[in-house]
Amino acid sequence: MFEQLTGKFEDLFFRIRNKGKLSPSDLDAALREIKLALLEADVNFKVVKEFLGNLKERALGKEVMESLTPYQQVIKIVNDEMTRMLGSSEGSVNFSSGGPTIFMMVGLQGTGKTSSVIKLANFIKSRFGKSVALVAADVYRPAAVLQLMDMAGKIGVDVYSEKSMDPVSISRKGVEKFTRDGRDAIIIDTAGRLHIDENMMLEVENIRKAVKPHQVYLVLDAMTGQEAVNIASAFNKRVECDGLILTKLDSDTRGGAALSVYYVVKKPIKFVSSGEKIEDFDIFHPERIASRILGQGDTLTLIEKAQKVIDEKRAMELEEKIYRDEINLDDFIEQLRGLRKMGSMEKIFSMLPIPNKGRILKNINFDESYLDRMEAIINSMTPAERKKPHIINGSRKKRIAKGSGNPVSEINKLLQQFSKTRQMLRQFSSMKGKASLPFGKFW
Amino acid sequence: MQMLFKNLNLLWNKFKKSNSQFWEELEEQLISSDVSVDTADMIISNIREYAYSNNINDTGIIRDLLKKEIIKILNCGINEKLKFSGNPPSVYLIVGVNGVGKTSAIAKLAAMLKKQGKNVVMAAADTYRSAATEQLQHYGERLGIEVVHHQKLSDPGAVVYDSLDKALARRSDVLIIDTAGRMQTSFNLMEELKKIKRVVFKKLDRDPDEILIVIDSTTGQNARHQAEVFHRAIGLTGVILTKTDGTSKGGIVLTIKNELQIPVKLVTNGEKIENIDLFDPEKYTGAIFT
């Protein structure tokens, strides 16, 4: 997300950077660029105006105008203001002490409520070790209940549903049942509704009154346009939201809706959902997104992701192996799997602090199937071949090719890639004494 | 569609003569209707240049210029009527990202065509999302329209192949293909759609008669990019704009037409199955200026 906005700022500051001191006309040009960039990012135009007002006031101050590094000052101010706009506190989950904590999800159709319910359930279950149950209160969309049950089955979570068409009573009964069962958390999936649909808004108000949830989350599509603030205001007014879940951040949206919504309704973004996998769900970190807008990349998230999937001890062993130049195809495939657990290549790449990423990303097709092929090839090797790749001769290659369903040329390509990686690691480790993990070899 | 560009009238009341403040606010109004910055910029510089060289500063006249400019963009050459093949079935391939209302839009389109007396078959080629097939089947039962489907996670190409067989055997007029809704950044999705297109070509010796992208009208500037990416991968023939009752301002209609030359063909605006209309440029521009 935010790639395009980041690109704009990068271009703009690159121009200013070469000039040193900032003139008032430079500042105006900069402000106009920032304004357009924010509008293009779907930030609400009223929010943009206020943002620019604050920015100008601060930018005209001595700290910038007299600075020899004005662009850094402007970046700092933009960063500060942006972080402020995104809300300063990090979201987390508060559980109630007596009885189950009840969560309720509301939002427009198609924003990803049902997926978010599943992802939140999984998050609560795996992060806090709590028992979670779901209530299917979307009685309108055909097969919505089926979708929820299907996905809940995958994460081993119970769902309460019934044939009735009364979501208020379904919610009440569901909550009663799971309270009796002594669950720690109950999440209610409500139907998608338009914020201007009076009957449907009344219904969601009634569900809220009936079950008295501890946390009401508005699920908002990160690609929403100028209407985002009206949507958030309307829902907040009727059911008083405790926070937002921002979805579809894996799209290439600039996600300005996130900026304006907090600013207008003053409700924190609690979680972000950024992919098709159930694990693609995390607590929202405002300062990270702000740095990302400014082209500094979201390396913190990336590092955390890496930490989650890479075992410290294994990593030490691996470093040792690299140092002694004993790395083999077993290590190679392990790294490959670890990398893939972090998400798609494209997603990992998008989190790296590389200038003009948006433009680069546009021109690259990440061939995920290449990684599949690599895994298939290595899986078709014998343990001995994986340990000592140099023993792989012509007839072995033919066997591996047949076993993995690839032409021999692919086997050669992989072995070349491996030996190059190994060579690079060797150089790297002799240079630094110790090497870091071989990320970056695959793109 | 009354809500499109709802705030524009305030502007004419506020300014009787144009000045830089006026132009700035006009630009803001267009952008806040989700018109892209580029298209808004183009529209305004065209009018502004014309007004300047003809010494016009009466905002009443400028309003007419704006109307002309918008009509010019919308009417630019391309027919927004749905295309029917002389050699049935006509194949409509429906694509789009997740959550835009693809399956509902397909049901509405199928109902509309059926009402016109056409024999319709639907193909459940979204084998990816859980319960997507069931959702389409539900509509099929309600409408009395056959839905060709396979098991979940089966090959969408095979579903399309079978549905073409079925449509040919039944001499159906139209085959509507529902596809998986995934992010436009998904490489796999684009490959899957290209494959579906190839299957249609192999069988009928022509491309699908319509390749329509479904766009949620509450989407912001990303809508243009969605259309662009799908267009580049499989070549779009039109847009179905959904959820237009959500006080969305529909500026993307202008953007997509202006920047990608893809016309909006259908508009949906409500929960009921009959809430679908052919897009009418006259009505659209009328809504802006009344």
XYZ file of C-alpha atoms in Angstrom:
733
model
C 0.000 0.000 0.000
C 0.961 3.619 -0.221
C 3.558 2.887 -2.908
C 2.381 5.609 -5.217
C 2.294 8.226 -2.507
C 5.743 7.168 -1.435
C 6.930 7.516 -5.019
C 5.616 11.066 -5.220
C 7.375 12.129 -2.069
C 10.566 10.498 -3.205
C 10.519 12.350 -6.517
C 9.633 15.598 -4.860
C 12.278 15.435 -2.191
C 14.843 14.293 -4.654
C 14.336 17.546 -6.522
C 14.503 19.647 -3.381
C 17.433 17.699 -2.011
C 19.661 18.833 -4.824
C 19.016 22.475 -4.108
C 19.870 22.667 -0.446
C 17.969 25.605 0.984
C 14.241 25.845 0.555
C 12.680 28.957 -0.963
C 9.078 29.954 -0.254
C 8.145 29.031 -3.829
C 9.764 25.625 -3.376
C 7.618 25.185 -0.335
C 4.462 26.059 -2.244
C 5.383 23.626 -4.983
C 6.093 20.990 -2.380
C 2.787 21.588 -0.644
C 0.873 21.334 -3.905
C 2.586 18.054 -4.729
C 1.796 16.744 -1.289
C -1.797 17.845 -1.662
C -2.237 16.079 -4.988
C -0.442 13.008 -3.750
C -2.728 12.800 -0.728
C -5.841 13.322 -2.827
C -4.684 10.672 -5.247
C -4.183 8.423 -2.267
C -7.909 8.814 -1.451
C -7.318 10.922 1.621
C -10.481 12.908 2.194
C -10.098 16.406 0.767
C -11.196 18.108 3.976
C -8.566 16.169 5.860
C -5.994 17.104 3.234
C -6.767 20.776 3.706
C -6.312 20.638 7.413
C -3.191 18.549 7.077
C -1.657 21.065 4.694
C -2.578 23.929 6.979
C -0.689 22.346 9.837
C 2.161 21.411 7.592
C 2.593 24.880 6.161
C 2.554 26.514 9.531
C 5.299 24.264 10.753
C 7.258 24.277 7.518
C 7.369 28.068 7.469
C 8.933 28.026 10.891
C 12.616 28.647 11.461
C 13.476 24.976 11.830
C 12.864 24.424 8.132
C 13.520 27.707 6.385
C 16.902 28.222 7.994
C 17.922 24.642 7.810
C 20.609 23.467 5.449
C 18.743 20.217 5.080
C 15.222 21.485 4.559
C 13.987 18.369 2.829
C 14.844 16.287 5.858
C 12.975 18.754 8.012
C 9.956 18.635 5.753
C 10.033 14.851 5.758
C 10.197 14.893 9.519
C 7.213 17.207 9.750
C 5.212 15.235 7.194
C 6.092 12.094 9.083
C 5.037 13.579 12.426
C 1.773 14.923 11.073
C 1.012 11.714 9.230
C 1.638 9.595 12.306
C -0.617 11.910 14.242
C -3.310 11.528 11.597
C -3.068 7.761 11.771
C -3.592 7.764 15.513
C -0.827 7.510 18.013
C -1.757 4.474 20.058
C -1.136 0.951 18.923
C -4.192 -1.258 18.946
C -4.343 -4.376 21.035
C -7.001 -6.722 22.333
C -8.524 -6.135 25.758
C -10.352 -9.094 27.237
C -13.047 -8.629 29.831
C -12.375 -10.204 33.209
C -15.744 -11.827 33.901
C -17.351 -13.959 31.194
C -16.587 -14.007 27.515
C -15.372 -10.973 25.583
C -17.881 -10.291 22.840
C -16.726 -8.854 19.525
C -19.036 -7.650 16.808
C -18.040 -6.932 13.229
C -19.934 -4.423 11.108
C -19.393 -2.852 7.706
C -20.390 -2.472 4.075
C -20.846 -5.445 1.763
C -17.673 -6.852 0.318
C -15.224 -5.289 2.733
C -14.059 -8.675 4.008
C -16.029 -9.020 7.238
C -16.306 -12.788 7.175
C -12.617 -13.245 6.390
C -11.749 -10.771 9.146
C -13.902 -12.679 11.628
C -11.935 -15.828 10.846
C -8.598 -14.061 10.944
C -9.391 -12.341 14.247
C -10.584 -15.652 15.730
C -7.357 -17.282 14.647
C -5.335 -14.358 16.001
C -7.021 -14.522 19.424
C -6.699 -18.279 19.512
C -3.060 -18.493 18.518
C -1.735 -15.286 20.095
C -3.572 -15.416 23.419
C -4.479 -19.106 23.636
C -8.141 -18.272 24.237
C -11.115 -20.365 23.212
C -13.100 -18.612 20.504
C -16.558 -19.200 19.036
C -18.424 -17.480 16.211
C -22.009 -16.434 15.599
C -23.277 -16.333 12.007
C -25.684 -13.402 11.892
C -25.518 -12.683 8.145
C -28.855 -14.127 7.084
C -29.068 -12.207 3.811
C -26.193 -13.016 1.511
C -26.672 -16.438 -0.019
C -24.133 -18.947 1.298
C -22.610 -16.456 3.777
C -23.183 -18.838 6.689
C -21.718 -21.687 4.674
C -18.622 -19.591 3.938
C -18.157 -18.813 7.640
C -18.594 -22.458 8.654
C -16.255 -23.670 5.945
C -13.486 -21.293 7.025
C -14.151 -21.831 10.751
C -13.696 -25.550 10.210
C -10.198 -24.869 8.909
C -9.117 -23.188 12.129
C -11.121 -25.485 14.398
C -13.579 -22.929 15.780
C -17.279 -23.525 16.505
C -20.028 -21.556 14.808
C -23.551 -20.900 16.030
C -26.094 -20.630 13.243
C -29.749 -21.354 12.663
C -32.218 -21.264 9.832
C -34.107 -18.276 11.259
C -34.092 -14.938 9.437
C -33.808 -12.882 12.616
C -30.201 -11.826 13.168
C -30.999 -10.181 16.512
C -32.331 -13.392 18.011
C -29.593 -15.494 16.397
C -26.955 -13.234 17.936
C -28.585 -13.309 21.350
C -28.967 -17.082 21.373
C -25.471 -17.615 20.041
C -23.951 -15.445 22.741
C -26.046 -17.167 25.426
C -24.984 -20.595 24.266
C -21.269 -19.851 24.121
C -21.406 -17.999 27.446
C -22.877 -21.127 29.029
C -20.155 -23.163 27.357
C -17.578 -20.931 29.031
C -15.837 -19.599 25.905
C -13.320 -16.773 26.316
C -14.251 -14.854 23.194
C -17.290 -14.701 20.919
C -17.227 -12.968 17.542
C -20.440 -12.015 15.770
C -20.384 -11.818 11.969
C -23.115 -9.444 10.808
C -24.431 -8.892 7.302
C -22.872 -6.268 5.090
C -24.980 -3.129 4.862
C -24.878 0.291 3.306
C -24.477 3.074 5.819
C -27.464 4.888 4.313
C -29.825 1.903 4.499
C -32.055 2.936 7.386
C -33.653 -0.468 8.055
C -30.368 -2.283 8.013
C -28.718 0.286 10.264
C -31.590 -0.074 12.687
C -31.085 -3.820 12.669
C -27.398 -3.568 13.524
C -28.270 -1.145 16.319
C -30.667 -3.747 17.695
C -28.079 -6.499 17.549
C -25.741 -4.255 19.496
C -28.386 -3.576 22.148
C -29.266 -7.265 22.417
C -25.781 -8.665 22.926
C -23.896 -5.690 24.400
C -20.550 -6.422 22.762
C -17.338 -5.291 24.445
C -15.728 -4.381 21.171
C -17.435 -3.284 17.956
C -15.131 -3.214 14.952
C -15.913 -1.514 11.677
C -14.381 -3.430 8.796
C -13.186 -0.997 6.124
C -11.808 -1.799 2.678
C -8.476 0.035 2.288
C -9.425 0.852 -1.305
C -12.426 2.932 -0.254
C -12.540 6.380 -1.767
C -13.741 9.736 -0.486
C -16.860 8.116 0.961
C -14.778 6.408 3.677
C -15.267 9.177 6.206
C -19.045 9.172 5.734
C -19.163 5.404 6.124
C -17.101 5.514 9.293
C -19.088 8.435 10.743
C -22.432 6.767 10.015
C -21.512 3.445 11.608
C -19.861 5.148 14.525
C -22.953 7.211 15.154
C -25.320 4.239 15.110
C -23.352 1.491 16.843
C -20.427 3.331 18.393
C -17.374 1.552 17.057
C -14.364 0.841 19.222
C -12.027 0.571 16.318
C -11.442 -0.330 12.719
C -10.101 -3.275 10.851
C -8.503 -2.179 7.613
C -8.659 -4.887 4.955
C -7.168 -5.621 1.533
C -3.877 -3.933 2.257
C -2.257 -6.403 -0.090
C -3.831 -4.523 -2.955
C -1.857 -1.711 -4.506
C -4.116 0.911 -3.009
C -2.560 3.983 -1.527
C -4.873 3.487 1.393
C -5.516 7.125 2.182
C -8.848 6.110 3.679
C -6.860 4.952 6.687
C -5.499 8.440 7.113
C -8.805 10.233 6.949
C -10.945 7.853 8.944
C -8.950 8.116 12.119
C -8.696 11.838 11.710
C -12.441 12.306 11.322
C -13.978 9.783 13.717
C -11.063 9.499 16.143
C -11.354 5.748 16.345
C -8.127 3.780 16.168
C -7.318 1.308 13.455
C -6.887 -1.844 15.484
C -5.943 -4.444 12.929
C -4.851 -4.704 9.335
C -5.556 -7.581 7.038
C -3.197 -7.966 4.143
C -3.576 -11.183 2.243
C -5.504 -14.300 1.381
C -3.919 -16.429 4.072
C -5.523 -16.701 7.518
C -2.260 -15.491 9.130
C -2.228 -12.295 7.046
C -3.617 -10.273 9.945
C -1.817 -8.065 12.402
C -2.046 -5.267 14.920
C -1.891 -1.852 13.257
C 1.248 0.195 13.759
C 0.716 3.829 12.751
C 4.349 4.886 12.733
C 5.286 2.037 10.453
C 2.730 2.997 7.872
C 3.847 6.611 8.090
C 7.485 5.638 7.487
C 6.347 3.521 4.615
C 4.624 6.475 3.006
C 7.866 8.351 3.276
C 9.804 5.656 1.466
C 11.542 4.136 4.415
C 9.910 0.778 3.866
C 8.110 -1.369 6.346
C 11.187 -3.251 7.456
C 9.997 -3.635 11.019
C 7.046 -5.752 9.926
C 9.319 -7.726 7.654
C 11.786 -8.431 10.437
C 9.001 -9.545 12.722
C 7.625 -11.803 10.063
C 11.040 -13.286 9.526
C 11.459 -13.839 13.245
C 8.163 -15.656 13.425
C 9.146 -18.202 10.830
C 12.841 -18.592 11.504
C 14.068 -20.431 14.503
C 16.910 -18.563 16.217
C 18.895 -21.676 16.942
C 18.589 -22.956 13.410
C 19.697 -19.578 12.150
C 22.851 -19.755 14.288
C 23.605 -23.230 13.007
C 23.102 -22.033 9.497
C 25.459 -19.123 9.953
C 28.023 -21.526 11.286
C 27.567 -23.709 8.214
C 27.879 -20.793 5.868
C 31.041 -19.785 7.630
C 32.482 -23.244 7.126
C 31.165 -23.361 3.571
C 29.152 -26.500 4.260
C 25.782 -25.255 3.119
C 23.827 -27.836 1.098
C 20.527 -28.185 -0.693
C 18.731 -29.183 2.517
C 19.529 -25.751 3.925
C 18.598 -24.170 0.654
C 15.121 -25.666 0.653
C 14.636 -24.867 4.319
C 15.397 -21.217 3.609
C 13.094 -21.318 0.661
C 10.237 -22.647 2.767
C 10.888 -20.116 5.514
C 10.827 -17.333 2.989
C 7.599 -18.551 1.497
C 5.944 -18.696 4.897
C 6.428 -14.942 5.105
C 4.102 -14.434 2.182
C 4.393 -13.954 -1.547
C 7.597 -12.615 -3.061
C 5.695 -9.565 -4.130
C 4.568 -8.843 -0.617
C 8.015 -9.262 0.856
C 9.459 -7.042 -1.820
C 6.849 -4.389 -1.186
C 8.029 -4.096 2.409
C 11.650 -3.428 1.546
C 12.925 0.153 1.631
C 13.730 0.527 -2.046
C 13.077 3.805 -3.870
C 10.484 3.862 -6.652
C 9.195 0.458 -5.685
C 5.795 1.164 -7.136
C 7.265 1.599 -10.566
C 9.537 -1.411 -10.251
C 6.722 -3.591 -8.961
C 4.599 -2.650 -11.949
C 7.192 -4.094 -14.278
C 7.948 -7.307 -12.457
C 5.914 -10.439 -12.543
C 6.874 -12.465 -9.554
C 6.826 -16.007 -10.776
C 5.739 -17.872 -7.661
C 5.519 -21.072 -9.668
C 9.283 -20.940 -10.078
C 9.596 -21.477 -6.332
C 7.153 -24.371 -6.560
C 9.330 -25.925 -9.244
C 12.453 -25.457 -7.153
C 10.822 -27.203 -4.232
C 9.602 -30.059 -6.416
C 13.075 -30.559 -7.862
C 14.816 -30.654 -4.502
C 12.136 -32.980 -3.153
C 12.888 -35.401 -5.968
C 16.520 -35.730 -4.898
C 17.877 -38.401 -2.597
C 19.166 -37.288 0.836
C 22.702 -37.954 -0.365
C 22.207 -35.702 -3.387
C 20.871 -32.927 -1.233
C 23.838 -33.162 1.126
C 26.413 -33.362 -1.657
C 25.015 -31.717 -4.763
C 28.255 -32.247 -6.650
C 27.489 -35.972 -7.030
C 24.499 -35.136 -9.247
C 25.597 -36.384 -12.657
C 23.786 -36.706 -15.976
C 21.790 -39.825 -15.162
C 20.845 -38.527 -11.736
C 19.673 -35.315 -13.358
C 17.474 -37.289 -15.726
C 15.930 -39.170 -12.822
C 15.299 -35.965 -10.857
C 13.816 -34.323 -13.930
C 11.433 -37.198 -14.424
C 10.523 -37.400 -10.755
C 9.754 -33.692 -10.446
C 8.133 -33.269 -13.839
C 10.647 -30.716 -15.071
C 13.050 -30.636 -18.012
C 16.725 -31.263 -17.250
C 17.464 -27.625 -18.045
C 15.488 -26.623 -14.950
C 17.626 -28.924 -12.807
C 20.738 -27.300 -14.235
C 19.331 -23.871 -13.571
C 18.648 -24.726 -9.954
C 22.090 -26.221 -9.397
C 23.675 -23.145 -10.943
C 21.616 -20.904 -8.756
C 22.620 -22.926 -5.719
C 26.306 -22.795 -6.523
C 26.072 -19.054 -7.149
C 24.317 -18.541 -3.830
C 26.940 -20.606 -2.136
C 29.723 -18.679 -3.768
C 28.158 -15.409 -2.765
C 27.720 -16.539 0.797
C 31.328 -17.605 0.877
C 32.488 -14.184 -0.225
C 30.086 -12.520 2.107
C 31.179 -14.527 5.102
C 34.863 -14.028 4.450
C 34.189 -10.339 4.112
C 32.183 -9.897 7.259
C 33.296 -12.878 9.215
C 29.713 -13.899 9.558
C 26.937 -13.935 7.015
C 23.336 -13.046 7.348
C 20.557 -15.166 5.939
C 20.477 -15.428 2.174
C 17.394 -13.348 1.542
C 17.431 -11.619 -1.741
C 18.730 -14.507 -3.759
C 15.428 -15.275 -5.295
C 14.370 -12.090 -6.956
C -27.867 7.995 -9.660
C -28.988 11.281 -8.215
C -26.104 11.314 -5.820
C -23.356 11.530 -8.386
C -21.397 14.739 -7.929
C -23.809 15.947 -5.298
C -21.880 18.992 -4.177
C -21.261 20.607 -7.518
C -24.287 22.877 -7.272
C -23.015 24.585 -4.165
C -20.080 25.762 -6.186
C -22.166 27.668 -8.756
C -24.007 29.408 -5.954
C -20.818 30.347 -4.183
C -19.025 31.822 -7.186
C -20.609 34.049 -9.801
C -17.274 34.987 -11.366
C -14.339 32.665 -11.765
C -11.099 33.268 -9.909
C -8.247 31.075 -8.825
C -10.176 30.092 -5.723
C -13.041 28.925 -7.927
C -10.826 26.727 -10.093
C -9.179 25.265 -7.046
C -12.521 24.377 -5.518
C -13.838 22.952 -8.761
C -10.827 20.670 -8.898
C -11.398 19.631 -5.294
C -15.042 18.869 -6.044
C -14.164 16.643 -8.957
C -11.520 14.813 -6.985
C -13.803 14.399 -4.013
C -16.212 12.648 -6.377
C -13.376 10.158 -6.908
C -12.425 11.513 -10.329
C -8.689 10.891 -10.711
C -6.289 13.784 -10.268
C -5.116 13.430 -13.875
C -8.597 13.490 -15.383
C -9.729 16.334 -13.136
C -6.612 18.230 -14.146
C -7.276 17.636 -17.831
C -10.927 18.687 -17.631
C -10.115 21.855 -15.741
C -7.207 22.959 -17.861
C -9.289 22.448 -21.018
C -12.144 24.592 -19.734
C -9.868 27.115 -18.114
C -7.871 27.625 -21.277
C -11.013 28.035 -23.329
C -12.515 30.451 -20.821
C -9.317 32.452 -20.637
C -8.828 32.814 -24.393
C -12.483 33.790 -24.840
C -12.586 36.174 -21.901
C -15.208 34.159 -20.067
C -15.443 34.482 -16.308
C -19.163 33.970 -15.773
C -19.445 30.681 -13.868
C -22.842 30.012 -15.483
C -21.123 29.711 -18.854
C -18.280 27.746 -17.337
C -20.831 25.308 -16.004
C -22.037 24.635 -19.546
C -18.460 24.214 -20.699
C -17.936 21.643 -17.968
C -21.056 19.791 -19.010
C -19.872 19.714 -22.637
C -16.470 18.498 -21.572
C -17.945 15.641 -19.548
C -20.324 14.606 -22.318
C -17.400 14.674 -24.725
C -15.516 12.203 -22.576
C -18.495 9.897 -22.074
C -19.669 9.883 -25.678
C -16.278 9.451 -27.187
C -16.944 6.837 -29.832
C -17.552 3.684 -27.903
C -20.912 1.953 -27.815
C -21.992 1.101 -24.303
C -24.641 -1.411 -25.406
C -24.046 -5.068 -24.564
C -22.779 -7.068 -27.515
C -24.622 -10.168 -28.688
C -22.997 -12.592 -31.065
C -24.760 -13.678 -34.260
C -23.370 -17.077 -33.469
C -24.717 -17.957 -30.007
C -23.986 -18.420 -27.222
C -22.722 -14.915 -26.529
C -20.083 -15.327 -23.863
C -19.803 -12.776 -21.063
C -16.747 -13.129 -18.890
C -17.149 -11.275 -15.592
C -14.032 -10.335 -13.640
C -13.043 -8.123 -10.716
C -11.348 -8.005 -7.338
C -12.935 -9.547 -4.259
C -15.876 -7.955 -2.534
C -17.120 -5.753 -5.373
C -20.347 -7.702 -5.763
C -19.475 -9.822 -8.777
C -21.772 -12.737 -8.045
C -24.767 -10.500 -7.259
C -24.133 -8.459 -10.384
C -24.061 -11.649 -12.446
C -27.367 -12.783 -10.967
C -28.884 -9.399 -11.770
C -27.534 -9.443 -15.319
C -28.823 -12.995 -15.824
C -32.256 -11.989 -14.531
C -32.311 -8.992 -16.866
C -31.399 -11.107 -19.895
C -33.917 -13.776 -18.964
C -36.622 -11.159 -18.732
C -35.720 -10.144 -22.282
C -36.551 -13.726 -23.267
C -33.001 -14.945 -23.555
C -31.890 -18.408 -22.600
C -29.028 -18.045 -20.117
C -26.470 -20.428 -18.612
C -24.089 -19.458 -15.785
C -20.666 -20.961 -15.110
C -19.296 -21.070 -11.557
C -15.630 -20.604 -12.421
C -14.842 -19.063 -9.031
C -13.546 -22.280 -7.554
C -11.373 -20.360 -5.107
C -13.522 -18.569 -2.533
C -15.331 -20.793 -0.096
C -19.074 -21.022 -0.811
C -18.821 -18.975 -4.023
C -20.323 -21.786 -6.083
C -23.140 -22.277 -3.581
C -23.945 -18.572 -3.751
C -24.260 -18.687 -7.537
C -26.282 -21.922 -7.360
C -28.648 -20.272 -4.944
C -29.296 -17.502 -7.471
C -29.578 -20.070 -10.252
C -32.333 -21.896 -8.407
C -34.159 -18.677 -7.666
C -34.024 -17.562 -11.276
C -34.491 -20.976 -12.845
C -31.150 -20.704 -14.608
C -28.754 -23.575 -14.953
C -25.393 -23.243 -13.206
C -22.498 -25.351 -14.428
C -20.108 -26.116 -11.583
C -17.370 -28.460 -10.435
C -15.883 -29.106 -7.048
C -14.103 -26.471 -4.995
C -10.515 -25.750 -6.063
C -11.048 -27.584 -9.342
C -9.728 -26.082 -12.570
C -11.791 -23.043 -13.610
C -10.794 -23.713 -17.230
C -12.535 -27.083 -17.059
C -15.690 -25.506 -15.638
C -15.722 -23.048 -18.536
C -15.134 -25.848 -21.040
C -18.098 -27.812 -19.692
C -20.306 -24.757 -19.543
C -19.577 -23.996 -23.195
C -20.545 -27.567 -24.088
C -23.739 -27.188 -22.158
C -24.594 -23.794 -23.639
C -23.974 -25.091 -27.160
C -26.021 -28.235 -26.590
C -28.928 -26.254 -25.219
C -28.586 -23.569 -27.885
C -28.423 -20.962 -25.127
C -28.257 -17.302 -26.060
C -25.862 -16.182 -23.374
C -23.260 -17.840 -21.171
C -22.175 -15.779 -18.162
C -18.939 -16.824 -16.477
C -18.299 -15.948 -12.828
C -14.604 -15.851 -11.945
C -12.594 -15.741 -8.728
C -12.358 -12.344 -7.103
C -8.791 -11.756 -6.085
C -6.526 -8.754 -5.889
C -5.391 -7.370 -9.191
C -1.870 -7.848 -7.874
C -2.352 -11.606 -7.958
C -0.291 -13.089 -10.755
C -2.108 -16.415 -10.538
C -5.498 -14.839 -11.059
C -4.393 -13.138 -14.257
C -2.977 -16.398 -15.577
C -6.219 -18.159 -14.700
C -8.255 -15.550 -16.581
C -6.003 -15.760 -19.629
C -6.537 -19.491 -19.613
C -10.317 -19.093 -19.475
C -10.077 -16.771 -22.450
C -8.053 -19.364 -24.357
C -10.615 -22.066 -23.565
C -13.379 -19.878 -24.998
C -11.324 -19.121 -28.096
C -10.534 -22.779 -28.708
C -14.154 -23.730 -28.492
C -15.842 -20.868 -30.342
C -13.003 -19.527 -32.440
C -13.509 -16.047 -30.982
C -12.875 -14.167 -27.752
C -15.649 -13.699 -25.182
C -18.143 -11.184 -26.568
C -17.984 -9.114 -23.424
C -15.253 -9.050 -20.800
C -16.718 -6.925 -18.047
C -14.969 -5.770 -14.918
C -17.134 -5.250 -11.856
C -16.152 -2.169 -9.876
C -17.501 -1.136 -6.498
C -18.430 2.517 -6.789
C -17.283 3.228 -3.240
C -13.760 2.386 -4.371
C -11.454 5.349 -4.633
C -8.646 6.057 -7.027
C -7.589 2.427 -6.989
C -10.553 1.615 -9.257
C -8.675 2.997 -12.246
C -5.740 0.809 -11.436
C -7.911 -2.273 -11.080
C -9.362 -1.638 -14.517
C -5.939 -0.964 -15.977
C -4.377 -4.177 -14.686
C -7.243 -6.393 -15.831
C -7.350 -4.555 -19.140
C -3.680 -5.136 -19.761
C -3.978 -8.826 -18.940
C -7.161 -9.809 -20.763
C -8.587 -6.742 -22.559
C -11.804 -5.367 -21.072
C -14.870 -4.370 -23.083
C -16.770 -2.626 -20.319
C -17.512 -1.933 -16.682
C -20.326 -2.958 -14.359
C -20.529 -0.326 -11.633
C -22.027 -1.707 -8.409
C -23.396 -0.309 -5.135
C -24.251 3.057 -6.682
C -26.886 3.562 -4.004
C -24.125 4.005 -1.445
C -23.907 7.774 -1.972
C -20.798 7.047 -3.930
C -20.115 9.759 -6.369
C -19.181 7.667 -9.338
C -16.363 9.860 -10.597
C -14.530 6.727 -11.650
C -16.940 6.486 -14.597
C -15.222 9.546 -16.050
C -11.738 8.458 -15.116
C -11.963 4.994 -16.594
C -13.542 6.240 -19.782
C -11.087 9.076 -20.173
C -7.898 7.294 -19.266
C -8.571 3.763 -20.468
C -11.335 4.262 -23.055
C -13.465 1.603 -21.382
C -17.170 2.440 -21.147
C -19.452 1.679 -18.228
C -22.152 -0.626 -19.580
C -24.222 -1.577 -16.551
C -25.050 -0.040 -13.202
C -26.463 -1.847 -10.162
C -27.999 -0.023 -7.256
C -29.739 -2.077 -4.610
C -30.358 -5.385 -2.931
C -33.123 -6.549 -5.260
C -32.449 -8.773 -8.223
C -34.036 -6.279 -10.626
C -31.809 -3.407 -9.460
C -29.715 -3.245 -12.616
C -29.745 -0.780 -15.515
C -27.920 -0.135 -18.725
C -25.660 2.861 -18.226
C -27.115 6.001 -19.696
C -24.590 8.841 -20.261
C -27.352 11.426 -20.674
C -28.882 10.494 -17.360
C -25.466 10.517 -15.750
C -24.594 13.998 -16.912
C -28.103 15.148 -16.079
C -27.602 13.962 -12.528
C -24.481 16.065 -12.267
C -26.157 19.287 -13.232
C -29.652 19.174 -11.804
